Short mmCIF file of C-alpha atoms and ligand atoms in Angstrom, two decimals:
data_model
loop_
_atom_site.label_atom_id
_atom_site.label_comp_id
_atom_site.label_asym_id
_atom_site.label_seq_id
_atom_site.Cartn_x
_atom_site.Cartn_y
_atom_site.Cartn_z
CA UNK A 1 -0.09 -0.11 -0.01
CA UNK A 2 1.41 3.54 -1.06
CA UNK A 3 0.58 6.35 0.85
CA UNK A 4 0.53 10.16 -0.37
CA UNK A 5 -0.18 13.47 0.86
CA UNK A 6 -3.12 15.35 -1.12
CA UNK A 7 -4.28 18.97 -0.58
CA UNK A 8 -6.93 19.88 -3.14
CA UNK A 9 -10.78 20.93 -2.71
CA UNK A 10 -12.96 18.26 -1.53
CA UNK A 11 -15.87 19.04 -4.14
CA UNK A 12 -13.15 18.62 -6.91
CA UNK A 13 -12.28 15.32 -5.98
CA UNK A 14 -12.24 12.60 -8.57
CA UNK A 15 -11.83 8.94 -6.83
CA UNK A 16 -13.30 5.65 -6.63
CA UNK A 17 -13.72 6.19 -2.71
CA UNK A 18 -13.59 8.66 0.16
CA UNK A 19 -13.34 7.31 3.39
CA UNK A 20 -15.56 10.19 5.89
CA UNK A 21 -15.28 9.77 9.84
CA UNK A 22 -18.61 10.24 11.42
CA UNK A 23 -18.57 10.86 15.33
CA UNK A 24 -21.60 10.58 17.60
CA UNK A 25 -23.43 8.42 15.27
CA UNK A 26 -24.06 11.31 12.68
CA UNK A 27 -21.88 13.98 12.77
CA UNK A 28 -19.61 14.58 9.73
CA UNK A 29 -16.37 15.96 9.77
CA UNK A 30 -15.69 19.31 8.34
CA UNK A 31 -14.43 18.28 4.79
CA UNK A 32 -17.28 15.37 5.26
CA UNK A 33 -19.64 18.46 5.54
CA UNK A 34 -18.01 19.77 2.11
CA UNK A 35 -18.18 16.34 0.23
CA UNK A 36 -21.75 15.75 1.44
CA UNK A 37 -22.86 19.43 0.14
CA UNK A 38 -20.98 18.42 -3.10
CA UNK A 39 -23.16 15.13 -3.43
CA UNK A 40 -26.28 16.65 -2.80
CA UNK A 41 -26.89 15.70 0.88
CA UNK A 42 -26.38 12.09 -0.23
CA UNK A 43 -24.38 11.52 2.88
CA UNK A 44 -26.56 13.31 5.64
CA UNK A 45 -29.71 11.68 3.74
CA UNK A 46 -28.02 8.42 4.56
CA UNK A 47 -27.18 9.29 7.93
CA UNK A 48 -30.74 10.33 8.82
CA UNK A 49 -32.04 7.12 7.93
CA UNK A 50 -30.18 5.82 10.83
CA UNK A 51 -28.37 2.80 8.94
CA UNK A 52 -24.83 3.45 10.32
CA UNK A 53 -24.22 1.92 13.65
CA UNK A 54 -22.63 4.13 16.36
CA UNK A 55 -19.95 1.72 17.27
CA UNK A 56 -16.28 2.33 16.09
CA UNK A 57 -15.73 0.71 13.07
CA UNK A 58 -18.96 0.38 11.38
CA UNK A 59 -19.22 1.52 7.64
CA UNK A 60 -21.96 2.23 5.42
CA UNK A 61 -21.57 2.43 1.69
CA UNK A 62 -23.04 5.90 -0.38
CA UNK A 63 -22.57 5.95 -4.04
CA UNK A 64 -21.79 9.10 -5.78
CA UNK A 65 -21.47 10.58 -9.26
CA UNK A 66 -18.80 8.22 -10.96
CA UNK A 67 -17.16 11.19 -12.35
CA UNK A 68 -16.23 12.62 -9.47
CA UNK A 69 -16.14 10.93 -6.03
CA UNK A 70 -17.63 7.61 -6.87
CA UNK A 71 -18.39 6.12 -3.44
CA UNK A 72 -18.24 7.59 0.19
CA UNK A 73 -17.63 4.95 2.96
CA UNK A 74 -18.90 6.47 6.15
CA UNK A 75 -16.91 5.45 8.99
CA UNK A 76 -18.29 5.39 12.48
CA UNK A 77 -15.76 6.17 15.34
CA UNK A 78 -17.93 5.88 18.35
CA UNK A 79 -20.46 7.92 20.61
CA UNK A 80 -17.57 10.32 21.93
CA UNK A 81 -16.76 13.95 20.02
CA UNK A 82 -13.02 12.98 20.84
CA UNK A 83 -12.64 9.14 20.32
CA UNK A 84 -10.19 6.45 21.89
CA UNK A 85 -7.35 5.72 20.37
CA UNK A 86 -8.34 2.13 19.74
CA UNK A 87 -11.74 3.48 18.57
CA UNK A 88 -9.61 5.29 15.71
CA UNK A 89 -7.47 2.19 14.87
CA UNK A 90 -10.53 0.26 14.60
CA UNK A 91 -12.51 2.65 12.32
CA UNK A 92 -9.32 3.05 10.09
CA UNK A 93 -9.06 -0.81 9.95
CA UNK A 94 -12.74 -1.21 8.87
CA UNK A 95 -12.46 1.62 6.28
CA UNK A 96 -9.65 0.36 4.64
CA UNK A 97 -11.14 -3.14 4.76
CA UNK A 98 -14.17 -2.28 3.06
CA UNK A 99 -12.54 -0.30 0.31
CA UNK A 100 -10.67 -3.26 -0.40
CA UNK A 101 -13.58 -5.52 -0.11
CA UNK A 102 -15.01 -2.90 -2.82
CA UNK A 103 -12.04 -3.51 -4.87
CA UNK A 104 -11.01 0.10 -5.17
CA UNK A 105 -7.22 0.66 -6.28
CA UNK A 106 -7.22 3.90 -4.58
CA UNK A 107 -8.77 6.00 -2.12
CA UNK A 108 -8.90 9.18 -0.35
CA UNK A 109 -8.89 9.36 3.56
CA UNK A 110 -10.55 11.97 5.74
CA UNK A 111 -10.29 9.84 8.89
CA UNK A 112 -7.72 11.96 10.26
CA UNK A 113 -10.41 14.65 10.49
CA UNK A 114 -11.82 12.77 13.62
CA UNK A 115 -10.82 13.96 17.16
CA UNK A 116 -8.80 11.43 19.03
CA UNK A 117 -8.21 12.10 22.31
CA UNK A 118 -4.20 13.68 22.98
CA UNK A 119 -3.63 13.12 19.81
CA UNK A 120 -2.67 15.14 16.60
CA UNK A 121 -2.66 15.03 13.11
CA UNK A 122 0.86 13.56 12.70
CA UNK A 123 -0.37 10.67 14.74
CA UNK A 124 -3.50 10.23 13.04
CA UNK A 125 -1.80 10.08 9.51
CA UNK A 126 1.06 8.04 11.19
CA UNK A 127 -1.72 5.40 12.34
CA UNK A 128 -3.10 5.18 9.02
CA UNK A 129 0.12 4.17 7.69
CA UNK A 130 0.49 1.74 10.21
CA UNK A 131 -2.75 0.02 9.74
CA UNK A 132 -2.93 -0.06 6.12
CA UNK A 133 1.10 -1.59 6.03
CA UNK A 134 -0.44 -4.08 8.53
CA UNK A 135 -3.57 -5.07 6.44
CA UNK A 136 -1.29 -5.29 3.29
CA UNK A 137 1.27 -7.44 4.82
CA UNK A 138 1.44 -10.68 3.21
CA UNK A 139 4.06 -13.76 3.60
CA UNK A 140 3.69 -16.11 0.77
CA UNK A 141 7.29 -16.15 -0.05
CA UNK A 142 7.38 -19.75 0.57
CA UNK A 143 3.81 -20.96 -1.18
CA UNK A 144 4.09 -21.80 -4.50
CA UNK A 145 0.81 -20.01 -5.44
CA UNK A 146 1.20 -16.62 -4.52
CA UNK A 147 -1.64 -14.21 -3.60
CA UNK A 148 -2.82 -13.12 -7.00
CA UNK A 149 -5.25 -10.45 -5.75
CA UNK A 150 -3.36 -6.78 -5.71
CA UNK A 151 -3.26 -5.08 -1.97
CA UNK A 152 -6.39 -3.08 -2.14
CA UNK A 153 -6.37 -0.14 -1.80
CA UNK A 154 -2.88 -0.04 -3.50
CA UNK A 155 -2.69 3.76 -2.95
CA UNK A 156 -4.38 5.89 0.25
CA UNK A 157 -4.30 9.50 -0.73
CA UNK A 158 -4.38 11.44 2.91
CA UNK A 159 -6.11 14.81 2.33
CA UNK A 160 -4.86 17.60 4.72
CA UNK A 161 -5.00 21.28 4.28
CA UNK A 162 -2.29 23.01 2.10
CA UNK A 163 -1.12 24.66 5.37
CA UNK A 164 -0.39 21.24 7.06
CA UNK A 165 1.15 19.30 3.72
CA UNK A 166 4.68 19.70 4.56
CA UNK A 167 4.47 18.57 8.13
CA UNK A 168 2.32 15.79 6.83
CA UNK A 169 4.61 14.66 4.36
CA UNK A 170 7.51 14.32 7.30
CA UNK A 171 5.12 12.10 9.31
CA UNK A 172 4.08 9.56 6.58
CA UNK A 173 7.60 9.36 5.49
CA UNK A 174 8.53 8.27 9.05
CA UNK A 175 5.69 5.65 9.39
CA UNK A 176 6.75 4.53 6.05
CA UNK A 177 10.14 4.13 7.40
CA UNK A 178 9.12 2.49 10.64
CA UNK A 179 6.62 0.02 8.70
CA UNK A 180 9.81 -1.07 6.15
CA UNK A 181 11.46 -1.58 9.37
CA UNK A 182 8.49 -3.87 11.07
CA UNK A 183 7.87 -5.48 8.05
CA UNK A 184 11.94 -6.58 7.75
CA UNK A 185 11.48 -7.93 11.52
CA UNK A 186 8.46 -10.02 10.48
CA UNK A 187 9.63 -11.27 7.56
CA UNK A 188 13.01 -12.57 9.35
CA UNK A 189 10.68 -14.07 12.21
CA UNK A 190 8.42 -15.89 9.76
CA UNK A 191 10.97 -17.41 8.17
CA UNK A 192 11.81 -21.06 9.50
CA UNK A 193 14.70 -22.36 11.07
CA UNK A 194 16.13 -24.37 8.12
CA UNK A 195 16.39 -21.35 6.05
CA UNK A 196 17.02 -18.25 8.65
CA UNK A 197 20.18 -19.90 10.20
CA UNK A 198 22.66 -17.85 12.12
CA UNK A 199 24.49 -17.26 8.60
CA UNK A 200 21.20 -16.13 7.10
CA UNK A 201 20.93 -13.57 9.97
CA UNK A 202 24.45 -12.60 9.38
CA UNK A 203 23.73 -12.20 5.50
CA UNK A 204 20.59 -10.02 6.34
CA UNK A 205 22.61 -7.74 7.85
CA UNK A 206 25.22 -7.56 5.58
CA UNK A 207 22.60 -6.68 3.03
CA UNK A 208 21.13 -3.87 5.24
CA UNK A 209 24.20 -2.60 5.40
CA UNK A 210 24.82 -1.93 1.89
CA UNK A 211 21.52 -0.62 1.36
CA UNK A 212 21.75 1.83 4.15
CA UNK A 213 25.43 2.64 4.58
CA UNK A 214 25.86 0.55 7.83
CA UNK A 215 29.25 -0.52 8.98
CA UNK A 216 28.72 -4.30 9.30
CA UNK A 217 31.02 -6.84 11.07
CA UNK A 218 30.47 -10.51 11.47
CA UNK A 219 32.55 -12.42 14.65
CA UNK A 220 32.86 -16.01 13.54
CA UNK A 221 33.43 -18.73 16.13
CA UNK A 222 37.16 -18.61 16.03
CA UNK A 223 37.14 -14.58 16.66
CA UNK A 224 34.84 -15.60 19.57
CA UNK A 225 37.07 -18.08 21.12
CA UNK A 226 39.68 -15.70 21.04
CA UNK A 227 37.58 -13.20 23.19
CA UNK A 228 36.93 -16.21 25.39
CA UNK A 229 33.08 -15.88 24.81
CA UNK A 230 32.54 -19.55 26.60
CA UNK A 231 28.98 -19.03 27.41
CA UNK A 232 28.02 -18.09 23.97
CA UNK A 233 30.06 -20.94 22.62
CA UNK A 234 28.30 -23.55 24.90
CA UNK A 235 25.16 -22.70 23.31
CA UNK A 236 26.36 -23.40 19.61
CA UNK A 237 27.99 -26.53 20.56
CA UNK A 238 25.33 -29.12 19.97
CA UNK A 239 24.38 -27.40 16.24
CA UNK A 240 25.84 -28.21 12.97
CA UNK A 241 25.15 -24.30 11.88
CA UNK A 242 28.17 -22.16 13.32
CA UNK A 243 27.51 -19.07 15.58
CA UNK A 244 27.44 -15.68 14.34
CA UNK A 245 27.80 -12.28 16.56
CA UNK A 246 26.89 -9.40 14.10
CA UNK A 247 27.56 -6.26 14.70
CA UNK A 248 26.09 -3.19 13.23
CA UNK A 249 26.93 0.43 13.56
CA UNK A 250 24.61 3.32 12.02
CA UNK A 251 26.29 6.56 12.55
CA UNK A 252 23.70 9.60 12.18
CA UNK A 253 24.91 11.33 15.20
CA UNK A 254 28.15 13.44 16.09
CA UNK A 255 31.27 11.45 15.86
CA UNK A 256 32.23 12.02 19.30
CA UNK A 257 28.85 11.19 20.71
CA UNK A 258 28.48 7.62 22.69
CA UNK A 259 26.29 5.33 20.69
CA UNK A 260 23.00 3.56 22.15
CA UNK A 261 23.69 -0.11 22.00
CA UNK A 262 21.03 -2.52 20.84
CA UNK A 263 21.24 -6.15 21.57
CA UNK A 264 19.00 -9.00 19.95
CA UNK A 265 18.74 -12.77 21.09
CA UNK A 266 18.80 -14.34 17.82
CA UNK A 267 18.53 -18.09 18.63
CA UNK A 268 17.62 -19.36 15.00
CA UNK A 269 15.81 -22.47 16.40
CA UNK A 270 15.56 -23.23 20.36
CA UNK A 271 14.79 -27.16 20.78
CA UNK A 272 15.97 -26.79 24.51
CA UNK A 273 19.28 -28.62 23.72
CA UNK A 274 19.69 -31.78 25.77
CA UNK A 275 17.10 -30.27 28.26
CA UNK A 276 14.66 -30.90 25.19
CA UNK A 277 11.42 -29.30 24.69
CA UNK A 278 8.17 -30.97 24.68
CA UNK A 279 6.83 -31.63 20.84
CA UNK A 280 3.76 -29.28 20.94
CA UNK A 281 4.37 -26.18 19.49
CA UNK A 282 8.03 -26.52 19.42
CA UNK A 283 7.59 -25.28 15.72
CA UNK A 284 7.39 -21.79 17.26
CA UNK A 285 11.04 -21.80 18.53
CA UNK A 286 11.64 -20.34 15.10
CA UNK A 287 10.42 -17.29 16.38
CA UNK A 288 13.24 -17.22 19.00
CA UNK A 289 15.28 -15.08 17.14
CA UNK A 290 12.61 -12.22 16.93
CA UNK A 291 14.75 -9.75 19.20
CA UNK A 292 17.59 -10.03 16.65
CA UNK A 293 15.12 -9.30 13.92
CA UNK A 294 13.84 -6.30 15.77
CA UNK A 295 17.41 -4.69 16.06
CA UNK A 296 17.74 -5.47 12.32
CA UNK A 297 14.01 -3.55 11.62
CA UNK A 298 14.86 -1.02 13.95
CA UNK A 299 18.30 -0.08 12.40
CA UNK A 300 16.59 -0.25 9.04
CA UNK A 301 13.96 2.26 10.47
CA UNK A 302 16.29 4.59 12.09
CA UNK A 303 18.55 4.53 8.95
CA UNK A 304 15.95 5.47 6.38
CA UNK A 305 14.54 8.31 8.84
CA UNK A 306 18.43 9.55 8.66
CA UNK A 307 17.88 10.15 12.52
CA UNK A 308 20.80 12.08 14.04
CA UNK A 309 21.82 9.47 16.48
CA UNK A 310 24.65 6.89 16.90
CA UNK A 311 23.25 3.41 17.03
CA UNK A 312 25.44 -0.08 17.43
CA UNK A 313 23.09 -3.03 16.85
CA UNK A 314 24.39 -6.77 18.45
CA UNK A 315 22.72 -9.79 17.10
CA UNK A 316 23.98 -13.01 19.05
CA UNK A 317 23.17 -15.84 16.51
CA UNK A 318 23.06 -19.51 16.95
CA UNK A 319 20.83 -22.55 16.87
CA UNK A 320 20.14 -24.61 20.54
CA UNK A 321 20.44 -28.27 19.26
CA UNK A 322 20.97 -31.63 21.14
CA UNK A 323 24.20 -33.73 19.91
CA UNK A 324 26.72 -35.93 21.13
CA UNK A 325 28.89 -32.38 21.38
CA UNK A 326 26.19 -30.57 23.15
CA UNK A 327 26.43 -28.82 26.70
CA UNK A 328 24.85 -31.03 28.90
CA UNK A 329 23.16 -29.88 32.46
CA UNK A 330 25.89 -29.39 35.15
CA UNK A 331 28.54 -27.95 32.76
CA UNK A 332 30.54 -25.22 34.00
CA UNK A 333 31.65 -22.54 31.31
CA UNK A 334 33.56 -19.20 31.88
CA UNK A 335 31.82 -16.28 30.44
CA UNK A 336 33.53 -13.37 28.66
CA UNK A 337 33.48 -11.48 31.89
CA UNK A 338 35.27 -14.33 33.75
CA UNK A 339 32.52 -14.84 35.86
CA UNK A 340 31.55 -18.83 35.32
CA UNK A 341 28.17 -20.17 34.84
CA UNK A 342 26.73 -23.98 36.09
CA UNK A 343 24.24 -24.76 33.17
CA UNK A 344 21.50 -26.58 35.13
CA UNK A 345 19.06 -26.28 32.12
CA UNK A 346 20.32 -26.10 28.38
CA UNK A 347 17.05 -24.74 27.63
CA UNK A 348 17.78 -21.28 29.42
CA UNK A 349 20.30 -20.34 26.46
CA UNK A 350 19.13 -16.99 25.86
CA UNK A 351 20.62 -15.59 28.66
CA UNK A 352 24.02 -17.33 27.73
CA UNK A 353 24.23 -15.88 24.69
CA UNK A 354 23.07 -12.58 25.62
CA UNK A 355 25.52 -12.32 28.74
CA UNK A 356 28.75 -12.67 26.42
CA UNK A 357 26.99 -10.16 23.86
CA UNK A 358 26.57 -7.80 26.77
CA UNK A 359 30.04 -7.90 27.75
CA UNK A 360 31.47 -7.44 24.24
CA UNK A 361 29.00 -4.17 24.23
CA UNK A 362 31.35 -2.53 26.72
CA UNK A 363 33.88 -1.78 24.30
CA UNK A 364 31.23 0.79 22.42
CA UNK A 365 31.16 2.76 25.73
CA UNK A 366 27.36 3.23 24.98
CA UNK A 367 25.27 5.80 26.79
CA UNK A 368 22.71 3.31 26.69
CA UNK A 369 22.10 -0.55 26.29
CA UNK A 370 18.71 -2.34 25.57
CA UNK A 371 18.69 -6.10 24.99
CA UNK A 372 15.57 -7.79 23.38
CA UNK A 373 14.39 -11.27 23.71
CA UNK A 374 12.22 -13.81 23.58
CA UNK A 375 13.50 -14.99 26.93
CA UNK A 376 11.02 -16.69 29.15
CA UNK A 377 7.87 -18.60 29.11
CA UNK A 378 7.28 -16.86 32.44
CA UNK A 379 6.96 -13.52 31.02
CA UNK A 380 4.28 -14.63 28.94
CA UNK A 381 2.23 -16.11 32.13
CA UNK A 382 2.84 -12.56 33.82
CA UNK A 383 1.93 -10.27 30.87
CA UNK A 384 0.20 -12.16 28.48
CA UNK A 385 0.38 -11.11 24.79
CA UNK A 386 -0.14 -7.40 25.11
CA UNK A 387 2.91 -6.09 26.98
CA UNK A 388 6.45 -6.93 26.80
CA UNK A 389 8.17 -6.82 30.24
CA UNK A 390 10.78 -4.34 30.94
CA UNK A 391 13.49 -4.72 33.54
CA UNK A 392 15.84 -1.99 34.45
CA UNK A 393 17.63 -0.89 37.27
CA UNK A 394 17.79 2.96 35.78
CA UNK A 395 14.52 4.78 36.45
CA UNK A 396 14.97 7.12 33.83
CA UNK A 397 15.92 4.49 30.84
CA UNK A 398 12.66 2.50 32.39
CA UNK A 399 10.69 5.38 32.01
CA UNK A 400 11.94 6.44 28.33
CA UNK A 401 11.27 2.95 27.18
CA UNK A 402 7.56 2.66 28.95
CA UNK A 403 6.97 6.57 27.41
CA UNK A 404 7.82 5.16 23.85
CA UNK A 405 5.73 1.95 24.11
CA UNK A 406 2.98 3.85 25.02
CA UNK A 407 3.67 6.74 22.30
CA UNK A 408 4.08 4.30 19.57
CA UNK A 409 1.24 1.77 20.64
CA UNK A 410 3.89 -1.14 21.30
CA UNK A 411 3.38 -1.22 25.25
CA UNK A 412 5.58 -2.54 28.13
CA UNK A 413 5.50 -2.56 31.36
CA UNK A 414 8.05 -2.58 34.16
CA UNK A 415 8.85 -5.78 36.39
CA UNK A 416 10.86 -5.60 39.33
CA UNK A 417 14.91 -6.44 39.66
CA UNK A 418 15.18 -6.46 43.13
CA UNK A 419 18.80 -8.16 44.27
CA UNK A 420 16.77 -10.86 46.44
CA UNK A 421 15.44 -12.56 43.09
CA UNK A 422 18.94 -13.07 42.14
CA UNK A 423 19.62 -15.06 45.46
CA UNK A 424 17.84 -18.02 43.36
CA UNK A 425 20.88 -18.23 40.84
CA UNK A 426 23.34 -19.49 43.46
CA UNK A 427 25.21 -22.21 42.38
CA UNK A 428 27.39 -24.93 44.84
CA UNK A 429 29.91 -25.11 41.62
CA UNK A 430 30.42 -21.97 39.83
CA UNK A 431 29.79 -18.29 40.19
CA UNK A 432 26.17 -18.72 39.46
CA UNK A 433 23.57 -21.17 38.13
CA UNK A 434 21.71 -20.43 34.72
CA UNK A 435 18.28 -20.75 36.20
CA UNK A 436 16.71 -20.02 39.44
CA UNK A 437 13.58 -22.23 39.40
CA UNK A 438 10.09 -21.69 38.39
CA UNK A 439 9.08 -18.80 40.61
CA UNK A 440 9.50 -15.40 38.94
CA UNK A 441 11.30 -16.93 36.11
CA UNK A 442 11.18 -13.74 33.79
CA UNK A 443 12.87 -11.76 36.92
CA UNK A 444 15.59 -14.37 37.76
CA UNK A 445 16.46 -14.45 34.22
CA UNK A 446 16.60 -10.49 34.08
CA UNK A 447 18.90 -10.60 37.33
CA UNK A 448 21.10 -13.13 35.54
CA UNK A 449 21.43 -10.42 32.57
CA UNK A 450 22.27 -8.01 34.80
CA UNK A 451 25.10 -9.50 36.29
CA UNK A 452 26.84 -8.74 32.69
CA UNK A 453 25.34 -5.22 32.43
CA UNK A 454 27.12 -3.37 35.09
CA UNK A 455 29.07 -1.47 33.28
CA UNK A 456 26.22 0.91 31.42
CA UNK A 457 22.88 2.05 31.60
CA UNK A 458 20.73 -0.96 30.80
CA UNK A 459 17.35 -2.11 30.33
CA UNK A 460 16.04 -5.82 28.87
CA UNK A 461 12.88 -6.08 27.16
CA UNK A 462 11.36 -9.94 27.60
CA UNK A 463 9.49 -9.94 24.23
CA UNK A 464 8.02 -13.71 24.45
CA UNK A 465 4.55 -12.82 24.50
CA UNK A 466 4.53 -9.91 21.98
CA UNK A 467 6.83 -11.33 19.12
CA UNK A 468 4.58 -13.31 17.58
CA UNK A 469 1.14 -14.82 17.61
CA UNK A 470 0.05 -18.43 17.81
CA UNK A 471 -2.93 -20.10 16.44
CA UNK A 472 -4.77 -19.27 13.18
CA UNK A 473 -3.14 -15.80 12.93
CA UNK A 474 0.44 -17.69 13.56
CA UNK A 475 2.90 -15.12 12.51
CA UNK A 476 5.59 -12.45 13.68
CA UNK A 477 4.05 -9.17 14.90
CA UNK A 478 7.26 -7.07 14.21
CA UNK A 479 7.54 -5.78 17.67
CA UNK A 480 9.17 -4.18 19.23
CA UNK A 481 10.38 -2.39 16.30
CA UNK A 482 7.87 0.48 16.93
CA UNK A 483 8.94 0.80 20.81
CA UNK A 484 12.46 1.07 19.81
CA UNK A 485 12.38 3.05 16.94
CA UNK A 486 10.42 5.77 19.07
CA UNK A 487 12.85 5.63 21.93
CA UNK A 488 15.44 6.40 19.39
CA UNK A 489 13.78 9.02 18.27
CA UNK A 490 13.23 10.50 21.43
CA UNK A 491 16.57 10.22 22.32
CA UNK A 492 17.54 11.91 18.92
CA UNK A 493 15.51 14.74 19.75
CA UNK A 494 15.55 15.70 23.36
CA UNK A 495 12.78 17.61 24.77
N1 BES B 1 12.58 -19.27 24.04
C1 BES B 1 12.36 -19.73 25.11
C2 BES B 1 11.49 -19.01 26.10
C3 BES B 1 10.19 -19.02 25.28
C4 BES B 1 9.44 -20.38 25.45
C5 BES B 1 9.29 -18.03 24.84
C6 BES B 1 8.19 -20.22 25.08
C7 BES B 1 8.20 -18.08 24.40
C8 BES B 1 7.46 -19.48 24.68
C9 BES B 1 13.64 -19.66 26.31
O1 BES B 1 15.02 -19.80 25.73
C10 BES B 1 13.42 -20.61 27.11
O2 BES B 1 13.20 -21.77 27.16
N2 BES B 1 13.16 -20.45 28.53
C11 BES B 1 12.95 -21.35 29.55
C12 BES B 1 13.47 -21.09 30.87
C13 BES B 1 13.67 -21.95 31.82
C14 BES B 1 14.29 -23.44 31.16
C15 BES B 1 14.12 -21.37 32.98
C16 BES B 1 11.55 -21.13 29.52
O3 BES B 1 10.96 -20.05 29.59
O4 BES B 1 10.77 -22.35 29.81
MN1 MN B 2 15.16 -22.02 25.41
ZN1 ZN B 3 15.08 -19.51 23.52
#
């Protein structure tokens, strides 16, 4: 779906379809009223019959002059004068669906004329791009029969006053860049483990680097051995696929400015290793690299936006497989930090690869580090599928991420990180164990990571519940690319 800003008189429109917001069940927006007049009162007449339900997302089709606005789709935003974010999103989705069902190739939207509580024009434009791109998203590259129907509408014209057109253009360009980044993360997440291997992720990073002028470096097993990354390497031992530590650098800020580092868990398939997972839903463990995918997606968005900020992306990529060489429960390894780890459960592998990536991040002297990981099933139990888990000892960093999540519609929720929880990691044989028992499993996992993140301002996002959907709609969500991108936008333009 393509988007463009249009500034012309609504009476003069020539289009297959106009999307018109209606509040309170019968109140047309400003341009909606002008269109109604141009259509000889057809819109108000239809509303007067009472056929448009008040519920946000209800629609009513009205035909007009085929040589002008051939159709108008009235879209209800609910009973309030200013609707909620959710109601607006529902209205946009319904309006675009209806336009698509009518097989319109293009449409003009007036939906941003609806009042939305606490939201400005730029937000309403961005939201239409986000919803449109989500509806248009397809993943059929592995199907021999591709979807033959084109995406409809193929183009959405957003009608704004001429005075608003420059900022509106900028808002739409940013929203498109974000959607491109989100789609990249979704594509990588949806690819199966036999295609999206650690080497594939490294290649995807290189491609991104070439397209957007990022510096990309891939550390191979040999180099990781030289760096004494015993924790990361212990996870890769059972696999035939060599591990990769991918380093991407986007330098949009002043040369001397410390970068923000994003570290993604890139387990391209998690069988659990010797602590093998049960068969049910194990296929979903191809999504265990969604943290890594979100790092690539965010860098793509940030680079396309040309944000004035420096960002380092680190991807700790490996498979987690059982084999005769695999790490065994009880094995003790030495991490790059020098701390020793007793691996009591080989299925707690995410924290092991992240530990060494965190230590590696020290060399960039980052102003802040955020790691992103599908880390624990316990986080899904705690927060379900709506909010990602946020852990940080820093109130200011946590607040910045909470705000970015709220702002971008990709929310997270702060979880505790008290020292006391970390006591569960005590080992009789090493500096710590890699698991702390069932109680507070997402918190003890975060406590483990905290021991490798003492050198900088750090936060951890557990995206186990938000990175993909299960069931009939199974597929990657692209989260938390919107949250991370908004966080970097906010950092690049301090208040
Ligand atoms: N990748 C999983 C976490 C996961 C499981 C995410 C299910 C989403 C759905 C992670 O590597 C893992 O296996 N974690 C274990 C930790 C446990 C052994 C302490 C878990 O959550 O069961
Ligand atoms: Mn695991
Ligand atoms: Zn995992």
